[in-house]
């Protein structure tokens, strides 16, 4: 199977339009088809656009995100943990964090409608990964955008070399998509290593320790591998330099930045990091580009 | 482009005629020496020579607060009529103001076009007016002291008359509807205009050295100068509010009545503490030093990288309005280690 993705246009070029409407601030209506708790704090929502044509045509790059809103409550950016190889439906993995997310947990049920704007941001440069080995490293909620990329790679398995995933969380019950990942590993579609900081006495077949240590358990050919890292600031702080220490060129490492966002389309200014707007030039940056931003990525 | 002349005594007839093209907005003197941009009916109130109005024309394109989307009795509305200001004729725009308009166009009309901005922008008529700088103007350094596009008409005051530049088809419409006000410019008019330009270029007293400024900033990103500036800056945001090119905004949802909801957009400033705050309490720019530094970097480095020019037009509004006397020109002298 092979899908074509929306082109990665350079920022500040030709006028463009969002799939969800001509007015980039006005969301398209989508229906919550299924709700599933991934952990006590993180919930997976399956969504489908009410407009049938939009539902079928909605295409995005792994690593892009959408703005989800409930008018009267608020709006926020969320990564897409689903893959454009699977059309019709898309998913969001949402953590309880504040006004909007609390509302989604406490008041939104299957069958309800929400607003969606997108897809937004640049996404991962997946074209580069073709014929190469791909190493995904995730920390905590960073698994959400990487799961979309993982599905994308697996669904077109023959276009890529080895697919490896190193994923760390604090405790075993915080591992997102655990059964699915275990099944992928059993099938041999991906090499998957999991770690937790603390097993808390629960049955745990993975490693106990910080996620960076998983890097020592795999060998790879750094001239033929891209590393994609996604996690909280402290994860980046240790993981990125460790990848460099293992021989990765900084242009072979990609990461996704998180910043305060309001508009998602490069207008409101909130997501600025140094000279870039995270929502428009990012959220995906090569490590080389990120490290050269005047405002450091860890802060 | 077309060059005409108009007798000074005809200015009020001209302004009356402009009303046919939209709501006439011009600087008026609110209290001695303090000017504001306001819709006027009595054309004698217009004070186009006023150097800076407190708020710049950006308020004619995007209101400080407006409803973007709303739901009323179950009906979804997305037209944002709240920010629909109708056709506006802006009289008294200076060269720096028009450059600022171009900067806002770059931001709001590139990539995803902002429909709320565009609606008002498409119906904005810009009639410029030649000014004489004071001690807070440094547009000459920013390369914004003259303008040759993005306006409809431009009046430059000469002795007893105006040199009138017509620069768009809409400007031409205005002229054709009011032929009796204009005559072809003579060689003497043009000569006097050129002399005035020269005189104006000499009148600047403030200057900012922009040589390699983005690179200098890059080199100075960890300099203690930013900490010191952070101690002086109150992060009150006045400099952003009055800046013609500062255009950040915030979006909040409100429920004014039962069964109605609104998504409201308000002016915002990167100097405010909450600007980069995210859920869970993490603030990407928690210190005042980080925030004030961001404002300068955004204008003089980020915008240059992105659009090829800084997003400061040297209008001097921030200098005039900072309660603690922070002056951009001095800041950059300081950054260069020259003060
Ligand atoms: C590119 C990107 C991808 C993201 N992906 C996910 C995801 O897949 N799953 C998930 O659970 N969370 C994700 N987040 C974080 C998520 O957007 C915030 O947790 C959410 O906006 C909080 O909204 P709230 O109303 O519940 O919180 P509040 O604190 O009440 O939010 C108030 C305001 O701040 C803004 N805001 C708060 N936190 C953030 C933040 N971290 N990033 C951007 N804006 C913020 C909101 O938009 C809102 O305007 C992502 C953030 C970004 C920038
Ligand atoms: S006006 Fe002056 S004190 Fe206020 S935020 Fe701007 S620089 Fe700081
Ligand atoms: S930064 Fe100051 S001088 Fe420059 S355009 Fe803005 S208000 Fe005017
Ligand atoms: S979120 Fe508004 S500019 Fe990026």
Short mmCIF file of C-alpha atoms in Angstrom, two decimals, chain B residues 71-242:
data_model
loop_
_atom_site.label_atom_id
_atom_site.label_comp_id
_atom_site.label_asym_id
_atom_site.label_seq_id
_atom_site.Cartn_x
_atom_site.Cartn_y
_atom_site.Cartn_z
CA UNK B 71 -23.37 30.24 18.59
CA UNK B 72 -26.76 31.69 19.45
CA UNK B 73 -29.83 29.62 20.21
CA UNK B 74 -28.20 26.57 18.72
CA UNK B 75 -27.27 28.40 15.49
CA UNK B 76 -23.61 28.32 14.52
CA UNK B 77 -22.22 31.56 13.15
CA UNK B 78 -18.76 32.05 11.77
CA UNK B 79 -18.88 35.30 9.88
CA UNK B 80 -17.33 37.55 12.51
CA UNK B 81 -19.43 40.54 11.54
CA UNK B 82 -18.24 42.02 14.82
CA UNK B 83 -14.96 43.04 13.20
CA UNK B 84 -16.61 44.31 10.03
CA UNK B 85 -15.69 47.98 10.02
CA UNK B 86 -17.06 48.70 6.56
CA UNK B 87 -15.16 50.74 3.98
CA UNK B 88 -12.72 53.10 5.73
CA UNK B 89 -10.71 55.98 4.32
CA UNK B 90 -7.63 56.54 6.43
CA UNK B 91 -6.39 60.08 5.96
CA UNK B 92 -3.06 61.17 7.38
CA UNK B 93 -0.98 57.99 7.03
CA UNK B 94 2.73 58.69 7.13
CA UNK B 95 5.36 56.71 5.31
CA UNK B 96 6.14 54.61 8.39
CA UNK B 97 2.43 53.82 8.86
CA UNK B 98 2.16 52.58 5.30
CA UNK B 99 5.25 50.43 5.73
CA UNK B 100 3.66 49.02 8.88
CA UNK B 101 0.57 48.19 6.85
CA UNK B 102 2.75 46.22 4.44
CA UNK B 103 4.24 44.33 7.38
CA UNK B 104 0.77 43.42 8.67
CA UNK B 105 -0.16 42.33 5.13
CA UNK B 106 2.86 40.03 5.04
CA UNK B 107 1.76 38.40 8.26
CA UNK B 108 -1.98 38.23 7.77
CA UNK B 109 -2.26 37.68 4.03
CA UNK B 110 0.43 35.00 3.65
CA UNK B 111 -0.07 31.25 4.14
CA UNK B 112 -3.52 30.99 5.70
CA UNK B 113 -5.21 34.27 4.88
CA UNK B 114 -6.85 35.88 7.90
CA UNK B 115 -10.42 36.58 6.73
CA UNK B 116 -11.17 39.04 9.53
CA UNK B 117 -8.19 41.17 8.55
CA UNK B 118 -8.71 40.78 4.83
CA UNK B 119 -12.30 41.93 4.85
CA UNK B 120 -11.36 45.32 6.31
CA UNK B 121 -8.08 45.52 4.43
CA UNK B 122 -9.75 45.09 1.06
CA UNK B 123 -11.96 48.06 1.78
CA UNK B 124 -9.33 50.33 3.29
CA UNK B 125 -8.39 53.42 1.32
CA UNK B 126 -5.09 54.93 2.37
CA UNK B 127 -4.46 58.63 1.84
CA UNK B 128 -0.98 59.48 3.02
CA UNK B 129 0.40 62.77 4.25
CA UNK B 130 3.98 64.04 4.19
CA UNK B 131 5.40 64.60 7.67
CA UNK B 132 8.45 66.24 9.29
CA UNK B 133 10.29 64.08 11.85
CA UNK B 134 10.79 64.92 15.50
CA UNK B 135 13.41 63.61 17.94
CA UNK B 136 11.70 60.25 18.37
CA UNK B 137 11.43 59.33 14.68
CA UNK B 138 14.05 56.96 13.28
CA UNK B 139 12.30 55.65 10.19
CA UNK B 140 15.22 56.86 8.11
CA UNK B 141 17.40 54.20 9.76
CA UNK B 142 14.73 51.54 9.20
CA UNK B 143 14.49 52.38 5.50
CA UNK B 144 10.84 53.31 5.91
CA UNK B 145 11.05 57.08 5.60
CA UNK B 146 9.75 57.08 2.03
CA UNK B 147 7.07 54.96 0.39
CA UNK B 148 6.32 54.22 -3.24
CA UNK B 149 3.56 51.63 -2.98
CA UNK B 150 0.62 50.32 -0.94
CA UNK B 151 -1.26 53.60 -0.71
CA UNK B 152 -4.01 55.09 -2.84
CA UNK B 153 -3.14 58.77 -2.66
CA UNK B 154 -0.46 60.80 -0.90
CA UNK B 155 -0.50 64.51 -0.11
CA UNK B 156 2.76 66.32 0.50
CA UNK B 157 2.32 69.86 1.84
CA UNK B 158 4.17 72.55 -0.15
CA UNK B 159 3.84 76.31 0.14
CA UNK B 160 0.10 77.03 -0.28
CA UNK B 161 -0.59 73.76 -2.07
CA UNK B 162 -0.14 69.98 -1.99
CA UNK B 163 1.70 67.70 -4.31
CA UNK B 164 -0.74 64.81 -4.81
CA UNK B 165 0.51 61.36 -5.76
CA UNK B 166 -2.11 58.97 -7.11
CA UNK B 167 -0.96 55.41 -6.77
CA UNK B 168 -3.90 53.07 -7.33
CA UNK B 169 -7.01 52.68 -9.41
CA UNK B 170 -9.03 53.56 -6.32
CA UNK B 171 -7.03 56.78 -5.97
CA UNK B 172 -7.78 57.42 -9.62
CA UNK B 173 -11.51 56.91 -8.92
CA UNK B 174 -11.32 59.56 -6.22
CA UNK B 175 -9.58 61.98 -8.57
CA UNK B 176 -11.98 61.34 -11.44
CA UNK B 177 -14.97 61.95 -9.18
CA UNK B 178 -13.44 65.26 -8.03
CA UNK B 179 -11.67 66.64 -11.09
CA UNK B 180 -12.32 70.23 -10.02
CA UNK B 181 -9.99 69.89 -7.01
CA UNK B 182 -6.87 68.93 -8.95
CA UNK B 183 -4.54 70.31 -11.57
CA UNK B 184 -1.52 68.75 -13.23
CA UNK B 185 1.63 69.32 -11.19
CA UNK B 186 4.03 71.90 -12.62
CA UNK B 187 7.81 71.60 -12.84
CA UNK B 188 8.04 74.08 -9.98
CA UNK B 189 5.79 71.90 -7.81
CA UNK B 190 7.99 68.91 -8.45
CA UNK B 191 11.15 70.90 -7.79
CA UNK B 192 9.81 72.21 -4.50
CA UNK B 193 8.72 68.69 -3.55
CA UNK B 194 12.23 67.36 -4.15
CA UNK B 195 13.69 70.16 -2.04
CA UNK B 196 11.28 69.33 0.74
CA UNK B 197 12.36 65.70 0.62
CA UNK B 198 15.97 66.73 0.98
CA UNK B 199 15.14 69.06 3.85
CA UNK B 200 13.23 66.24 5.52
CA UNK B 201 16.08 63.78 5.21
CA UNK B 202 18.28 66.33 6.98
CA UNK B 203 15.76 66.87 9.77
CA UNK B 204 16.27 63.43 11.37
CA UNK B 205 18.14 63.61 14.66
CA UNK B 206 17.69 60.04 15.92
CA UNK B 207 19.31 57.10 14.22
CA UNK B 208 19.68 53.39 14.82
CA UNK B 209 22.61 51.46 13.43
CA UNK B 210 20.99 48.39 11.84
CA UNK B 211 24.18 47.06 10.23
CA UNK B 212 24.20 43.28 10.70
CA UNK B 213 21.72 43.72 13.54
CA UNK B 214 20.23 40.20 13.29
CA UNK B 215 23.72 38.75 13.48
CA UNK B 216 24.72 41.00 16.36
CA UNK B 217 21.62 39.82 18.23
CA UNK B 218 22.50 36.20 17.53
CA UNK B 219 25.95 36.80 19.02
CA UNK B 220 24.49 38.61 22.02
CA UNK B 221 21.74 36.18 22.86
CA UNK B 222 23.22 35.30 26.26
CA UNK B 223 24.46 38.80 27.07
CA UNK B 224 23.74 40.17 30.58
CA UNK B 225 22.26 43.26 28.93
CA UNK B 226 18.93 41.40 28.68
CA UNK B 227 18.83 40.74 32.42
CA UNK B 228 19.40 44.42 33.06
CA UNK B 229 16.69 45.41 30.65
CA UNK B 230 14.41 42.90 32.36
CA UNK B 231 14.96 44.72 35.66
CA UNK B 232 13.88 48.00 34.14
CA UNK B 233 10.92 46.79 32.03
CA UNK B 234 7.58 46.51 33.86
CA UNK B 235 6.18 44.23 31.16
CA UNK B 236 3.18 46.53 31.00
CA UNK B 237 2.83 45.87 27.27
CA UNK B 238 2.31 49.53 26.34
CA UNK B 239 5.05 49.36 23.72
CA UNK B 240 3.26 46.50 21.98
CA UNK B 241 -0.19 48.01 22.15
CA UNK B 242 0.97 51.26 20.51
#
